[in-house]
Amino acid sequence: MPRGFNVSISQSVLLAFCFSLFSADAIAFPDIQTHWAKDCINQMASRNLVTGYPDGTFRPNGSITRAEFAVLMLNAFPDAEVKRSGIAFTDVPQSHWAYRAIQDAYQREFFSGYPGLIFQPSQPIPRVQAIGVLAGAKNYSIPSNPSGILPQYFQDASGIPGYARNAIAAAAVNTLVVNYPTVQRLRPNERATRGEVAALLCRGLNIYAVPPQYIAGVEIHPQQVRTLPGGLNSVPTFNSNYPELVTSEGILLSTFSPTGKPVPSAHLNFPFQGRFDIFTHHIARAETQAETRPLYQGLLLHNPTDKPVTVEVLQGASYLSSPDAPFIVTLPLKNTTSQAQTVTVSMQTPLKDEAGTDKLLFLNPQVERVFFRGTVRVTYEDNQGESQTRYVHLFQRRGQPSNPLVRLNLAPGEQRNVKVEFIYPPDSTPPQVLTVKTLAR
C-alpha cells in the first residue's frame, strides 16, 4: 500500500487536490458592524451565498421564509443528490417566484411539506427547522441516545418537537448548532433570523467565522498556540484516504482539468509546482478466501504546459517496507522565574476550527468519534534526576483534552528536556497538539 512520497517538479503537473480561495475583502453592510455574526455574514457574502437588500443593508435580525431558506440551501449545496420525484404543493403554483427552488429542495430531501400537500413558502422558518434541514443535508449519523444527549446541550431541550429530536441531536454532536446570546438555550420554536441562518450555514460549510462562545458544546481553553518548527506547513500534500475501502477500479483523486471529463466536478484543476508530498491510505477487504485479491495503486501525471517537466521522487515508503511515520519533538523546559514551578506536558485533540493563536477549542460533552489511538513514548529526567522512559497509550475522541504525559517540578533557573515520540496512526484524524502548561501555585 503506498503511504508516503516526497516529490519535486520543475514546472507543474496536475495531480492532486486543491483548496478554493476567496477574497478576504468584506462586503460592508452598514447594519452588521456590531452584530455578533458579522465575520460570518461577510464571508458568506463574499462567496455569493447570501445577499443584502437594494438599499445596501443586510438586516441580520430580520426573518427568513421557508422559500428563501430553500434557495439558500441550494446555493450552499449545489451538488446535493436528487433522491425523489417532485411534488405538487397546493400553495406553490408554478407562477410562484420560488417554485423551481422549492421543487429542487424537496427532491433533494432538504425539505418536506406539511399535511395536505402544503409547503407554506412564506412562513418564517423556525430555528428547529433550519437546523434540522441543514443537519439532513450534511448526512450526519443519528446518535445512539438522542433523548439523553439533548439535555446535555440545551436547557430548553424539552421544547424540541419530537420530529426534530434526532436531527437536532446529530447537529449538536457535530458542532453545527449556534445559539446567541446564551449558548445553552436553543429556542427551538422561535423564528430564525438572517444572521442566525448565516451562522448555521458557516458551520455547515466549515467556514470558521462564528464566535466559538456561541457554538453549542464547544469549550474554550485560552492558551498560546504555536506551530512546531520545520517546513511541514508550507508543503502541499496529496492526501487520498476516502473511501478507505476500495471495491472497484477507478480514479480516487484528481486535479486534472475538468474540461471534457464525464464528471467535471471530480477534477479539481490544481497544478502542483515545486515540492509536494503524497499520502494514501486505502485497503481492499475480502469477506471470503475466494474474494482475496491484491490492491494496486498508481499515479497518473499530466504536464499541462508546453515545456518539459522533470519529476523527481525524493523518497518513499509503504506500510510493508517502513510502517513508521515518526514525529519526534524535544521540548526544552526552563524555569526562568525565581520560584519553583510545576510544568506539565500533554497531548490533546482539539477541534479543527481555526480558533486563532490565543485559544484551543474542545468539546463538552464528549462525543463518540475517535480521532487518535496510538502509543506515545516520553523520555525525560524525573524530579529525582533519574532518566525515565514512559509509554502511554492514548485513546482520544474528537475535541478531547487529556491528562498530562509528564509532570515536572523545576527549580528556579533549572532546565530539563522532554522528548515526545510517536508514530502517527494511519486511521487518526488531525489535529493533535502538544500543550506545555505551568500550573498555578
Coordinates of C-alpha atoms in Angstrom, one line a residue:
M1 CA 0.0 0.0 0.0
P2 CA 1.6 3.3 -1.0
R3 CA 1.9 5.5 2.0
G4 CA 4.2 8.5 1.7
F5 CA 6.2 10.1 -1.1
N6 CA 8.1 13.4 -1.3
V7 CA 8.1 14.7 -4.8
S8 CA 9.7 17.8 -6.5
I9 CA 8.9 19.1 -10.0
S10 CA 10.5 21.7 -12.1
Q11 CA 7.4 23.1 -13.8
S12 CA 3.9 21.9 -12.9
V13 CA 1.8 18.8 -13.2
L14 CA -1.9 18.1 -12.5
L15 CA -2.1 15.5 -9.8
A16 CA -3.9 16.3 -6.5
F17 CA -6.5 18.1 -4.5
C18 CA -6.8 21.9 -4.0
F19 CA -8.4 24.4 -1.8
S20 CA -10.9 27.0 -3.0
L21 CA -9.7 30.5 -2.3
F22 CA -11.9 33.5 -1.8
S23 CA -11.3 37.2 -1.5
A24 CA -10.8 38.4 2.1
D25 CA -12.4 41.7 1.3
A26 CA -15.6 42.0 3.3
I27 CA -18.8 43.4 1.8
A28 CA -19.6 46.4 4.0
F29 CA -23.2 46.0 5.1
P30 CA -23.6 49.1 7.3
D31 CA -26.1 47.4 9.7
I32 CA -23.9 44.4 10.8
Q33 CA -20.8 46.2 12.1
T34 CA -21.7 45.4 15.7
H35 CA -23.5 42.2 15.0
W36 CA -22.2 39.0 16.6
A37 CA -22.2 37.1 13.3
K38 CA -20.5 40.0 11.3
D39 CA -17.5 37.9 10.1
C40 CA -19.6 35.0 9.0
I41 CA -22.1 37.2 7.1
N42 CA -19.2 38.9 5.3
Q43 CA -17.6 35.6 4.4
M44 CA -20.9 34.2 3.1
A45 CA -21.5 37.3 1.1
S46 CA -18.0 37.2 -0.5
R47 CA -18.9 33.7 -1.7
N48 CA -22.2 34.9 -3.1
L49 CA -24.1 32.6 -0.8
V50 CA -26.1 35.4 0.9
T51 CA -27.1 38.8 -0.4
G52 CA -28.3 42.1 1.0
Y53 CA -31.2 44.4 0.1
P54 CA -31.3 47.0 -2.6
D55 CA -30.5 49.7 0.0
G56 CA -27.2 48.0 0.8
T57 CA -28.3 46.6 4.2
F58 CA -28.3 43.0 5.3
R59 CA -31.0 43.2 8.1
P60 CA -29.4 40.5 10.3
N61 CA -32.3 40.4 12.7
G62 CA -34.9 40.1 10.0
S63 CA -36.8 36.8 9.5
I64 CA -36.3 34.4 6.6
T65 CA -39.0 32.3 5.0
R66 CA -39.1 28.7 4.1
A67 CA -38.9 29.5 0.4
E68 CA -35.9 31.8 1.0
F69 CA -34.2 29.1 3.0
A70 CA -34.8 26.6 0.2
V71 CA -32.9 28.9 -2.1
L72 CA -30.0 29.3 0.4
M73 CA -29.7 25.5 0.8
L74 CA -29.4 25.0 -3.0
N75 CA -26.8 27.7 -3.2
A76 CA -24.8 26.1 -0.3
F77 CA -25.1 22.5 -1.6
P78 CA -25.4 22.7 -5.4
D79 CA -24.2 19.2 -5.9
A80 CA -26.6 17.5 -3.5
E81 CA -28.1 14.3 -4.9
V82 CA -31.6 14.1 -6.2
K83 CA -33.3 11.5 -4.0
R84 CA -37.0 11.6 -5.0
S85 CA -39.5 12.9 -7.6
G86 CA -41.1 16.3 -7.3
I87 CA -44.5 17.0 -5.7
A88 CA -47.3 19.4 -6.4
F89 CA -47.7 21.6 -3.3
T90 CA -51.1 23.3 -3.4
D91 CA -49.7 26.6 -2.1
V92 CA -46.8 26.8 -4.5
P93 CA -48.1 27.2 -8.0
Q94 CA -45.7 27.2 -11.0
S95 CA -46.0 31.0 -11.1
H96 CA -44.5 31.3 -7.6
W97 CA -41.1 33.0 -7.6
A98 CA -39.5 30.1 -5.7
Y99 CA -41.4 27.2 -7.4
R100 CA -38.3 25.7 -9.0
A101 CA -36.2 26.1 -5.9
I102 CA -38.8 24.5 -3.7
Q103 CA -39.1 21.6 -6.1
D104 CA -35.4 21.1 -6.2
A105 CA -35.1 21.3 -2.4
Y106 CA -37.9 18.8 -2.0
Q107 CA -36.3 16.4 -4.5
R108 CA -33.0 16.6 -2.6
E109 CA -34.9 15.9 0.7
F110 CA -33.8 19.2 2.2
F111 CA -37.5 19.9 2.9
S112 CA -40.7 18.1 3.4
G113 CA -44.1 19.7 3.3
Y114 CA -47.0 19.8 5.8
P115 CA -50.0 17.5 5.7
G116 CA -52.4 18.2 2.9
L117 CA -49.6 18.9 0.3
I118 CA -48.8 22.3 1.9
F119 CA -45.4 23.9 1.9
Q120 CA -46.1 27.3 3.5
P121 CA -43.4 29.1 1.5
S122 CA -44.0 32.5 3.2
Q123 CA -43.8 31.1 6.8
P124 CA -40.8 32.4 8.7
I125 CA -38.7 29.3 9.3
P126 CA -38.3 28.2 12.9
R127 CA -34.8 27.6 14.2
V128 CA -35.5 23.9 14.8
Q129 CA -36.4 23.5 11.1
A130 CA -33.4 25.4 9.8
I131 CA -31.1 23.3 12.0
G132 CA -32.8 20.1 11.0
V133 CA -32.7 20.8 7.3
L134 CA -29.0 21.6 7.4
A135 CA -28.2 18.5 9.5
G136 CA -30.1 16.4 7.0
A137 CA -28.1 17.9 4.1
K138 CA -24.9 17.0 6.0
N139 CA -26.0 13.4 6.3
Y140 CA -25.0 13.2 9.9
S141 CA -25.4 9.9 11.7
I142 CA -28.1 9.9 14.4
P143 CA -26.5 9.5 17.9
S144 CA -27.4 6.3 19.8
N145 CA -29.3 8.2 22.6
P146 CA -30.8 11.5 21.3
S147 CA -33.1 11.9 24.3
G148 CA -30.2 11.6 26.7
I149 CA -27.9 13.8 24.6
L150 CA -30.1 16.9 24.1
P151 CA -30.4 17.9 27.7
Q152 CA -26.6 17.9 27.9
Y153 CA -26.5 20.7 25.3
F154 CA -29.7 22.7 25.8
Q155 CA -31.5 23.9 28.9
D156 CA -34.8 24.1 26.9
A157 CA -34.4 20.6 25.2
S158 CA -37.9 19.7 26.3
G159 CA -39.3 22.2 23.8
I160 CA -37.8 20.4 20.8
P161 CA -40.6 18.9 18.7
G162 CA -40.5 15.1 18.5
Y163 CA -40.0 15.0 14.7
A164 CA -36.8 17.0 15.0
R165 CA -35.1 15.5 18.1
N166 CA -32.9 13.1 16.1
A167 CA -31.7 15.7 13.7
I168 CA -31.0 18.3 16.4
A169 CA -29.0 15.7 18.5
A170 CA -26.9 14.9 15.4
A171 CA -26.4 18.6 14.7
A172 CA -25.3 19.2 18.3
V173 CA -22.7 16.5 18.5
N174 CA -21.2 17.8 15.2
T175 CA -20.9 21.3 16.5
L176 CA -23.4 22.7 14.0
V177 CA -25.8 24.5 16.4
V178 CA -25.2 28.2 17.0
N179 CA -27.1 29.9 19.9
Y180 CA -26.9 33.6 20.7
P181 CA -26.7 35.1 23.2
T182 CA -27.0 32.1 25.6
V183 CA -25.2 29.1 24.1
Q184 CA -27.3 26.5 26.1
R185 CA -30.6 28.0 25.0
L186 CA -31.7 26.5 21.7
R187 CA -35.0 28.5 21.5
P188 CA -36.2 25.8 19.0
N189 CA -39.6 27.2 18.0
E190 CA -38.6 30.9 17.6
R191 CA -38.1 32.2 14.1
A192 CA -34.6 32.0 12.7
T193 CA -33.1 35.4 11.8
R194 CA -31.0 36.1 8.8
G195 CA -27.9 36.4 10.9
E196 CA -28.5 33.1 12.7
V197 CA -29.1 31.3 9.3
A198 CA -25.8 32.7 8.0
A199 CA -24.0 31.4 11.1
L200 CA -25.6 28.0 10.7
L201 CA -24.5 27.8 7.1
C202 CA -21.0 28.9 8.1
R203 CA -20.9 25.9 10.4
G204 CA -22.3 23.6 7.8
L205 CA -19.8 24.7 5.2
N206 CA -16.8 24.7 7.5
I207 CA -16.3 28.4 7.3
Y208 CA -14.7 29.1 10.6
A209 CA -16.1 32.6 11.2
V210 CA -18.6 32.0 14.1
P211 CA -17.5 33.2 17.5
P212 CA -16.8 29.9 19.4
Q213 CA -18.6 31.0 22.6
Y214 CA -21.9 30.7 20.7
I215 CA -21.3 27.2 19.3
A216 CA -23.2 24.6 21.4
G217 CA -20.9 22.0 23.0
V218 CA -17.7 23.9 22.4
E219 CA -15.4 24.7 25.3
I220 CA -12.8 27.4 25.0
H221 CA -9.3 26.9 26.6
P222 CA -7.3 30.2 26.4
Q223 CA -3.6 29.5 25.7
Q224 CA -0.9 30.5 23.3
V225 CA -0.8 28.3 20.2
R226 CA 2.3 27.9 18.1
T227 CA 3.3 25.8 15.2
L228 CA 6.1 23.3 15.5
P229 CA 9.4 24.3 13.9
G230 CA 10.0 23.0 10.4
G231 CA 8.6 23.3 6.9
L232 CA 5.6 21.0 7.0
N233 CA 3.0 23.7 6.9
S234 CA 4.4 25.1 3.6
V235 CA 4.4 21.8 1.7
P236 CA 1.1 21.0 -0.1
T237 CA 0.0 17.4 0.4
F238 CA -1.9 15.0 -1.9
N239 CA -4.0 13.2 0.8
S240 CA -6.0 10.3 -0.5
N241 CA -7.9 8.3 2.2
Y242 CA -11.5 8.3 1.2
P243 CA -13.0 5.9 0.5
E244 CA -10.7 3.9 2.7
L245 CA -12.2 0.6 1.4
V246 CA -11.7 0.3 -2.4
T247 CA -14.2 -2.1 -4.0
S248 CA -13.8 -1.3 -7.7
E249 CA -11.4 0.2 -10.3
G250 CA -11.3 4.0 -10.8
I251 CA -9.7 7.3 -10.0
L252 CA -9.8 8.1 -6.3
L253 CA -8.5 11.7 -6.5
S254 CA -7.8 14.0 -9.4
T255 CA -6.7 17.6 -10.0
F256 CA -6.8 17.3 -13.8
S257 CA -8.7 19.9 -15.7
P258 CA -12.4 19.2 -15.7
T259 CA -12.7 20.1 -19.4
G260 CA -14.0 17.2 -21.4
K261 CA -14.4 14.9 -18.4
P262 CA -17.6 12.8 -17.9
V263 CA -17.8 14.1 -14.3
P264 CA -16.2 17.6 -14.3
S265 CA -16.8 18.1 -10.5
A266 CA -14.5 15.2 -9.7
H267 CA -11.5 17.1 -11.1
L268 CA -10.1 20.0 -9.1
N269 CA -7.8 21.6 -11.7
F270 CA -4.9 22.3 -9.4
P271 CA -1.3 22.1 -10.8
F272 CA 1.4 21.2 -8.3
Q273 CA 4.7 23.0 -8.7
G274 CA 7.8 22.5 -6.6
R275 CA 8.0 20.2 -3.6
F276 CA 4.8 18.3 -2.6
D277 CA 4.0 15.2 -0.6
I278 CA 1.7 12.3 -1.3
F279 CA -0.1 10.3 1.4
T280 CA -2.5 7.5 0.5
H281 CA -4.4 5.1 2.8
H282 CA -6.7 2.6 1.2
I283 CA -7.5 -1.1 1.8
A284 CA -9.1 -4.0 -0.1
R285 CA -11.2 -6.3 2.1
A286 CA -12.3 -9.8 1.3
E287 CA -15.3 -11.4 3.1
T288 CA -14.2 -14.9 1.9
Q289 CA -11.0 -16.5 0.7
A290 CA -12.3 -16.6 -2.8
E291 CA -12.6 -12.8 -2.8
T292 CA -9.0 -12.3 -1.8
R293 CA -7.2 -10.1 -4.4
P294 CA -4.3 -7.6 -4.5
L295 CA -4.8 -3.9 -4.4
Y296 CA -2.8 -1.9 -6.8
Q297 CA -2.5 1.9 -6.6
G298 CA -0.9 4.1 -9.2
L299 CA -0.4 7.8 -10.0
L300 CA -1.2 9.4 -13.3
L301 CA 0.7 12.6 -14.0
H302 CA -0.1 15.1 -16.8
N303 CA 2.0 18.0 -17.9
P304 CA -0.4 20.8 -18.9
T305 CA 2.3 23.1 -20.1
D306 CA 4.2 23.4 -23.4
K307 CA 7.6 22.8 -21.7
P308 CA 9.2 19.6 -20.4
V309 CA 8.7 18.8 -16.8
T310 CA 11.1 16.8 -14.6
V311 CA 9.5 14.8 -11.7
E312 CA 11.9 13.6 -9.0
V313 CA 10.8 11.1 -6.4
L314 CA 12.9 12.1 -3.4
Q315 CA 12.0 9.3 -1.1
G316 CA 9.1 6.9 -0.5
A317 CA 7.8 4.3 2.0
S318 CA 4.9 1.8 2.2
Y319 CA 3.3 0.1 5.1
L320 CA 5.1 -3.1 4.3
S321 CA 8.5 -1.6 3.8
S322 CA 8.5 1.0 6.5
P323 CA 5.5 1.4 8.7
D324 CA 6.9 4.3 10.6
A325 CA 5.7 7.9 10.2
P326 CA 7.6 9.2 13.2
F327 CA 7.0 12.5 14.9
I328 CA 9.9 13.4 17.3
V329 CA 9.7 16.6 19.3
T330 CA 12.2 17.7 22.0
L331 CA 10.8 20.4 24.4
P332 CA 13.5 22.3 26.4
L333 CA 11.6 23.3 29.5
K334 CA 13.3 26.1 31.5
N335 CA 12.1 27.8 34.7
T336 CA 13.0 31.5 34.2
T337 CA 11.3 32.7 37.4
S338 CA 12.7 33.0 40.9
Q339 CA 10.3 30.4 42.3
A340 CA 9.9 26.6 41.8
Q341 CA 7.3 25.8 39.1
T342 CA 5.3 22.7 38.2
V343 CA 5.1 22.1 34.5
T344 CA 3.1 19.5 32.6
V345 CA 3.3 18.2 29.0
S346 CA 0.1 16.9 27.4
M347 CA -1.0 15.7 24.0
Q348 CA -4.6 16.7 23.1
T349 CA -7.0 16.6 20.2
P350 CA -8.8 20.0 19.9
L351 CA -11.3 20.9 17.2
K352 CA -10.0 21.7 13.8
D353 CA -11.8 25.1 13.8
E354 CA -9.4 28.0 13.3
A355 CA -9.6 29.3 16.8
G356 CA -6.6 31.5 16.4
T357 CA -3.3 31.8 18.2
D358 CA -4.8 32.5 21.7
K359 CA -7.1 29.6 22.4
L360 CA -7.9 26.0 21.6
L361 CA -11.5 24.6 21.3
F362 CA -12.6 21.3 22.9
L363 CA -15.9 19.6 23.2
N364 CA -18.0 19.3 26.4
P365 CA -19.9 17.0 26.5
Q366 CA -17.6 14.5 24.8
V367 CA -18.6 12.7 21.6
E368 CA -18.1 9.1 20.5
R369 CA -15.9 9.6 17.4
V370 CA -12.3 8.6 17.9
F371 CA -9.6 10.8 16.3
F372 CA -6.4 9.4 17.8
R373 CA -5.4 5.9 19.0
G374 CA -1.8 5.1 19.5
T375 CA 1.2 4.9 21.8
V376 CA 3.4 7.8 22.7
R377 CA 6.9 7.5 24.1
V378 CA 8.1 10.2 26.6
T379 CA 11.7 10.5 27.6
Y380 CA 12.7 12.8 30.4
E381 CA 14.7 13.3 33.6
D382 CA 12.4 13.0 36.6
N383 CA 12.3 15.0 39.8
Q384 CA 15.0 12.8 41.4
G385 CA 17.4 13.2 38.5
E386 CA 16.8 9.8 37.0
S387 CA 16.3 9.2 33.3
Q388 CA 12.8 7.9 32.6
T389 CA 11.0 6.5 29.5
R390 CA 7.3 6.1 29.6
Y391 CA 5.0 4.5 27.0
V392 CA 1.5 6.0 27.1
H393 CA -1.3 4.5 25.0
L394 CA -3.6 7.4 24.1
F395 CA -7.3 7.0 23.1
Q396 CA -8.7 10.4 22.3
R397 CA -12.0 11.4 20.8
R398 CA -12.7 14.5 18.7
G399 CA -12.3 17.6 20.7
Q400 CA -10.8 15.9 23.8
P401 CA -8.3 17.4 26.2
S402 CA -6.1 14.9 28.1
N403 CA -4.2 14.2 31.3
P404 CA -0.5 15.1 31.3
L405 CA 2.0 12.7 29.8
V406 CA 4.6 14.0 32.4
R407 CA 4.6 16.4 35.4
L408 CA 7.9 18.0 36.4
N409 CA 9.0 20.3 39.3
L410 CA 11.5 22.8 38.1
A411 CA 13.7 24.8 40.5
P412 CA 14.4 28.4 39.7
G413 CA 16.7 28.6 36.6
E414 CA 16.5 24.8 36.0
Q415 CA 16.2 23.4 32.5
R416 CA 15.2 19.9 31.5
N417 CA 14.3 18.3 28.2
V418 CA 11.2 16.3 27.5
K419 CA 11.3 14.2 24.3
V420 CA 8.0 13.1 22.8
E421 CA 7.9 10.4 20.1
F422 CA 5.0 8.7 18.4
I423 CA 4.1 7.0 15.1
Y424 CA 1.1 8.7 13.6
P425 CA -1.6 6.0 13.3
P426 CA -2.9 5.7 9.7
D427 CA -6.5 6.0 10.9
S428 CA -6.0 9.1 13.0
T429 CA -7.6 12.5 12.2
P430 CA -5.7 15.7 12.9
P431 CA -5.2 18.0 14.6
Q432 CA -3.3 17.0 17.7
V433 CA -1.4 19.4 19.9
L434 CA 1.4 19.2 22.5
T435 CA 0.5 21.5 25.4
V436 CA 3.1 22.8 27.9
K437 CA 1.5 24.3 30.9
T438 CA 2.8 25.9 34.1
L439 CA 0.4 25.1 36.9
A440 CA -0.9 27.9 39.1
R441 CA 0.7 27.9 42.5

